[in-house]
mmCIF file of C-alpha atoms in Angstrom:
data_model
loop_
_atom_site.group_PDB
_atom_site.id
_atom_site.type_symbol
_atom_site.label_atom_id
_atom_site.label_comp_id
_atom_site.label_asym_id
_atom_site.label_seq_id
_atom_site.Cartn_x
_atom_site.Cartn_y
_atom_site.Cartn_z
ATOM 1 C CA MET A 22 0.000 0.000 0.000
ATOM 2 C CA THR A 23 1.368 3.400 -0.903
ATOM 3 C CA ARG A 24 0.696 6.427 1.236
ATOM 4 C CA ALA A 25 -1.783 7.667 -1.408
ATOM 5 C CA ASP A 26 -3.937 4.544 -1.097
ATOM 6 C CA PRO A 27 -6.562 5.006 1.591
ATOM 7 C CA PRO A 28 -6.371 2.381 4.319
ATOM 8 C CA SER A 29 -9.324 0.120 4.739
ATOM 9 C CA ARG A 30 -11.561 0.587 7.732
ATOM 10 C CA GLU A 31 -10.809 -2.986 8.777
ATOM 11 C CA ARG A 32 -7.076 -2.316 8.683
ATOM 12 C CA ILE A 33 -7.510 0.592 11.085
ATOM 13 C CA VAL A 34 -9.643 -1.558 13.386
ATOM 14 C CA ALA A 35 -7.053 -4.354 13.240
ATOM 15 C CA GLY A 36 -4.332 -1.814 13.988
ATOM 16 C CA ALA A 37 -6.290 -0.551 16.980
ATOM 17 C CA ALA A 38 -6.751 -4.106 18.273
ATOM 18 C CA ASP A 39 -3.016 -4.734 17.943
ATOM 19 C CA LEU A 40 -2.121 -1.452 19.631
ATOM 20 C CA ILE A 41 -4.507 -2.152 22.522
ATOM 21 C CA ALA A 42 -3.086 -5.676 22.848
ATOM 22 C CA ARG A 43 0.435 -4.273 23.052
ATOM 23 C CA ARG A 44 0.054 -1.048 25.011
ATOM 24 C CA GLY A 45 -3.401 -1.035 26.596
ATOM 25 C CA LEU A 46 -6.500 1.001 25.951
ATOM 26 C CA SER A 47 -5.244 4.258 27.445
ATOM 27 C CA ALA A 48 -2.293 4.323 25.015
ATOM 28 C CA ALA A 49 -4.516 3.735 21.982
ATOM 29 C CA SER A 50 -5.488 7.282 21.082
ATOM 30 C CA ILE A 51 -6.876 8.038 17.636
ATOM 31 C CA ARG A 52 -3.562 9.676 16.720
ATOM 32 C CA GLU A 53 -1.482 6.696 17.918
ATOM 33 C CA THR A 54 -3.833 4.259 16.205
ATOM 34 C CA ALA A 55 -3.552 6.126 12.912
ATOM 35 C CA ARG A 56 0.235 6.070 13.224
ATOM 36 C CA HIS A 57 0.249 2.373 14.170
ATOM 37 C CA ALA A 58 -2.020 1.463 11.236
ATOM 38 C CA ASN A 59 -0.054 3.740 8.876
ATOM 39 C CA ALA A 60 -3.276 5.599 8.138
ATOM 40 C CA PRO A 61 -3.911 9.303 7.659
ATOM 41 C CA LEU A 62 -5.384 10.835 10.783
ATOM 42 C CA GLY A 63 -8.262 12.289 8.756
ATOM 43 C CA SER A 64 -9.271 8.839 7.480
ATOM 44 C CA THR A 65 -9.357 7.529 10.994
ATOM 45 C CA TYR A 66 -11.658 10.330 12.134
ATOM 46 C CA HIS A 67 -13.763 9.838 8.992
ATOM 47 C CA TYR A 68 -14.312 6.136 9.707
ATOM 48 C CA PHE A 69 -14.794 6.641 13.451
ATOM 49 C CA PRO A 70 -16.697 9.895 13.966
ATOM 50 C CA ASP A 71 -17.453 8.961 17.579
ATOM 51 C CA GLY A 72 -13.726 8.814 18.284
ATOM 52 C CA LYS A 73 -11.775 6.517 20.523
ATOM 53 C CA ALA A 74 -14.821 4.918 22.171
ATOM 54 C CA GLN A 75 -16.139 3.743 18.813
ATOM 55 C CA LEU A 76 -12.735 2.584 17.582
ATOM 56 C CA ALA A 77 -11.958 0.719 20.830
ATOM 57 C CA THR A 78 -15.335 -1.028 20.761
ATOM 58 C CA GLU A 79 -14.871 -2.126 17.175
ATOM 59 C CA ALA A 80 -11.296 -3.247 17.905
ATOM 60 C CA VAL A 81 -12.540 -5.470 20.740
ATOM 61 C CA GLN A 82 -15.310 -6.870 18.537
ATOM 62 C CA TYR A 83 -12.810 -7.524 15.727
ATOM 63 C CA ALA A 84 -10.360 -9.340 18.003
ATOM 64 C CA ALA A 85 -13.140 -11.295 19.713
ATOM 65 C CA ALA A 86 -14.589 -12.427 16.390
ATOM 66 C CA SER A 87 -11.174 -13.577 15.216
ATOM 67 C CA VAL A 88 -10.657 -15.704 18.324
ATOM 68 C CA GLU A 89 -14.230 -16.993 18.091
ATOM 69 C CA ARG A 90 -13.798 -18.095 14.450
ATOM 70 C CA HIS A 91 -10.596 -19.902 15.361
ATOM 71 C CA MET A 92 -12.211 -21.591 18.356
ATOM 72 C CA ARG A 93 -15.386 -22.526 16.495
ATOM 73 C CA ALA A 94 -13.417 -24.235 13.720
ATOM 74 C CA ALA A 95 -11.351 -26.214 16.239
ATOM 75 C CA MET A 96 -14.358 -27.124 18.414
ATOM 76 C CA ASP A 97 -15.766 -29.168 15.533
ATOM 77 C CA ALA A 98 -13.229 -31.807 16.534
ATOM 78 C CA GLY A 99 -14.323 -31.666 20.182
ATOM 79 C CA PRO A 100 -13.581 -29.697 23.333
ATOM 80 C CA ALA A 101 -10.028 -31.045 23.762
ATOM 81 C CA ALA A 102 -9.136 -29.975 20.232
ATOM 82 C CA GLY A 103 -10.810 -26.606 20.767
ATOM 83 C CA LEU A 104 -8.909 -26.028 23.979
ATOM 84 C CA ALA A 105 -5.634 -27.058 22.339
ATOM 85 C CA ALA A 106 -6.238 -24.611 19.485
ATOM 86 C CA TYR A 107 -7.141 -21.796 21.906
ATOM 87 C CA LEU A 108 -3.985 -22.424 23.917
ATOM 88 C CA LYS A 109 -1.821 -22.663 20.795
ATOM 89 C CA ARG A 110 -3.221 -19.431 19.402
ATOM 90 C CA TRP A 111 -2.293 -17.477 22.527
ATOM 91 C CA ARG A 112 1.075 -19.205 22.798
ATOM 92 C CA ASP A 113 1.861 -18.247 19.199
ATOM 93 C CA ILE A 114 0.740 -14.659 19.759
ATOM 94 C CA VAL A 115 2.895 -14.072 22.826
ATOM 95 C CA VAL A 116 5.924 -15.904 21.451
ATOM 96 C CA ASP A 117 5.754 -14.424 17.936
ATOM 97 C CA SER A 118 5.522 -10.918 19.400
ATOM 98 C CA GLY A 119 8.480 -11.448 21.709
ATOM 99 C CA PHE A 120 6.087 -11.377 24.690
ATOM 100 C CA ARG A 121 4.915 -7.875 23.744
ATOM 101 C CA THR A 122 1.327 -8.697 22.748
ATOM 102 C CA GLY A 123 -1.527 -9.871 24.912
ATOM 103 C CA CYS A 124 -5.261 -9.945 24.441
ATOM 104 C CA PRO A 125 -6.994 -6.689 23.506
ATOM 105 C CA VAL A 126 -10.225 -7.953 25.057
ATOM 106 C CA LEU A 127 -8.489 -8.433 28.401
ATOM 107 C CA ALA A 128 -6.667 -5.115 28.029
ATOM 108 C CA VAL A 129 -9.986 -3.292 27.715
ATOM 109 C CA ALA A 130 -11.549 -5.310 30.535
ATOM 110 C CA VAL A 131 -8.889 -4.310 33.058
ATOM 111 C CA GLU A 132 -8.944 -0.578 32.278
ATOM 112 C CA GLU A 133 -10.729 1.488 34.879
ATOM 113 C CA PRO A 134 -13.878 2.889 33.273
ATOM 114 C CA PRO A 135 -14.949 6.470 33.861
ATOM 115 C CA GLU A 136 -16.976 6.893 37.031
ATOM 116 C CA ASP A 137 -20.686 6.103 36.648
ATOM 117 C CA GLU A 138 -20.145 4.778 33.144
ATOM 118 C CA PHE A 139 -20.073 1.352 31.506
ATOM 119 C CA PRO A 140 -18.338 2.093 28.184
ATOM 120 C CA PRO A 141 -19.291 0.257 24.975
ATOM 121 C CA ALA A 142 -15.798 -1.254 24.701
ATOM 122 C CA LEU A 143 -16.194 -2.821 28.138
ATOM 123 C CA ARG A 144 -19.606 -4.196 27.144
ATOM 124 C CA ALA A 145 -17.963 -5.623 24.009
ATOM 125 C CA ALA A 146 -15.290 -7.288 26.169
ATOM 126 C CA ALA A 147 -17.937 -8.849 28.421
ATOM 127 C CA ALA A 148 -19.807 -10.122 25.360
ATOM 128 C CA ALA A 149 -16.596 -11.617 23.966
ATOM 129 C CA PHE A 150 -15.858 -13.512 27.164
ATOM 130 C CA ASP A 151 -19.472 -14.747 27.228
ATOM 131 C CA ARG A 152 -19.239 -16.041 23.647
ATOM 132 C CA TRP A 153 -15.918 -17.799 24.241
ATOM 133 C CA GLU A 154 -17.249 -19.426 27.400
ATOM 134 C CA ARG A 155 -20.432 -20.478 25.618
ATOM 135 C CA LEU A 156 -18.449 -22.096 22.787
ATOM 136 C CA PHE A 157 -16.447 -24.184 25.250
ATOM 137 C CA ALA A 158 -19.485 -25.097 27.320
ATOM 138 C CA GLU A 159 -21.554 -26.127 24.292
ATOM 139 C CA SER A 160 -18.735 -28.306 22.992
ATOM 140 C CA LEU A 161 -18.246 -29.939 26.390
ATOM 141 C CA GLU A 162 -21.981 -30.608 26.723
ATOM 142 C CA ALA A 163 -22.194 -31.963 23.174
ATOM 143 C CA HIS A 164 -19.496 -34.461 24.106
ATOM 144 C CA GLY A 165 -21.205 -35.660 27.275
ATOM 145 C CA ALA A 166 -20.116 -33.306 30.032
ATOM 146 C CA ASP A 167 -22.591 -32.372 32.741
ATOM 147 C CA PRO A 168 -24.110 -28.962 31.795
ATOM 148 C CA GLU A 169 -23.187 -27.205 35.047
ATOM 149 C CA GLU A 170 -19.671 -28.656 35.015
ATOM 150 C CA ALA A 171 -19.346 -27.622 31.362
ATOM 151 C CA ARG A 172 -20.218 -24.009 32.190
ATOM 152 C CA ASP A 173 -17.848 -23.948 35.172
ATOM 153 C CA LEU A 174 -15.007 -25.483 33.184
ATOM 154 C CA ALA A 175 -15.583 -23.108 30.269
ATOM 155 C CA THR A 176 -15.334 -20.092 32.588
ATOM 156 C CA LEU A 177 -12.235 -21.538 34.216
ATOM 157 C CA ALA A 178 -10.591 -22.164 30.839
ATOM 158 C CA VAL A 179 -11.202 -18.670 29.480
ATOM 159 C CA ALA A 180 -10.193 -16.980 32.735
ATOM 160 C CA ALA A 181 -7.099 -19.141 33.159
ATOM 161 C CA VAL A 182 -5.846 -18.664 29.625
ATOM 162 C CA GLU A 183 -6.511 -14.902 29.610
ATOM 163 C CA GLY A 184 -4.724 -14.468 32.945
ATOM 164 C CA THR A 185 -1.892 -16.712 31.911
ATOM 165 C CA VAL A 186 -1.272 -14.687 28.756
ATOM 166 C CA ALA A 187 -0.665 -11.677 31.011
ATOM 167 C CA MET A 188 1.662 -13.752 33.201
ATOM 168 C CA CYS A 189 3.610 -14.927 30.145
ATOM 169 C CA ARG A 190 4.164 -11.322 29.079
ATOM 170 C CA ALA A 191 5.337 -10.308 32.540
ATOM 171 C CA LYS A 192 7.634 -13.312 32.968
ATOM 172 C CA GLN A 193 8.799 -13.377 29.331
ATOM 173 C CA SER A 194 8.151 -17.109 29.383
ATOM 174 C CA THR A 195 5.524 -19.584 28.219
ATOM 175 C CA GLU A 196 5.948 -21.641 31.379
ATOM 176 C CA PRO A 197 2.717 -20.322 32.994
ATOM 177 C CA LEU A 198 0.743 -21.142 29.845
ATOM 178 C CA ASP A 199 2.297 -24.607 29.612
ATOM 179 C CA ARG A 200 1.365 -25.370 33.222
ATOM 180 C CA VAL A 201 -2.192 -24.120 32.815
ATOM 181 C CA ALA A 202 -2.516 -26.065 29.553
ATOM 182 C CA ARG A 203 -1.643 -29.352 31.287
ATOM 183 C CA ARG A 204 -4.204 -28.790 34.061
ATOM 184 C CA LEU A 205 -6.984 -27.644 31.730
ATOM 185 C CA GLU A 206 -6.397 -30.540 29.350
ATOM 186 C CA ALA A 207 -6.677 -32.980 32.266
ATOM 187 C CA LEU A 208 -9.904 -31.315 33.452
ATOM 188 C CA VAL A 209 -11.447 -31.456 29.975
ATOM 189 C CA GLU A 210 -10.476 -35.119 29.626
ATOM 190 C CA ALA A 211 -12.072 -35.907 32.998
ATOM 191 C CA ALA A 212 -15.250 -33.980 32.169
ATOM 192 C CA VAL A 213 -15.954 -35.783 28.902
ATOM 193 C CA PRO A 214 -16.865 -39.457 29.373
#
């Protein structure tokens, strides 16, 4: 793409998701996002007239949908395969980025919202976690797990992996993810007859 070619809206959203995953929501201003996506500032404001709140929400939705597509495809082979794919995806992301990238959904979820406000990006993060949990739970149930255990295990898996990604970044090591992977894999195996 040359500088004269206008960037696609999706490319700006993807750039925002990457920037949030690397530096957090507070660092992802419209100006920084435009720079990160190699987009003219005017184009960014054109595509996102409601500013940072709109861009952050769409970045979370974009990242969540990407993870969901990946999980859904892997879950066709069962919950163990879905879990393995989810774990591998996050392992690849943290390793390939030199432990500089985490999850933009988690990054938005841990930001302190303005007082007396529940921002759209935070609602999008909650919806993403709900969808990921539901995918795991439905796969577990479809393969014979008790419905309540499936829901509990799905929440545990999403929470453990998301938290472990943050630990991997801090420790500059995949050891936390490897340990969590072993325990979650054993729990999934025990839950499915």
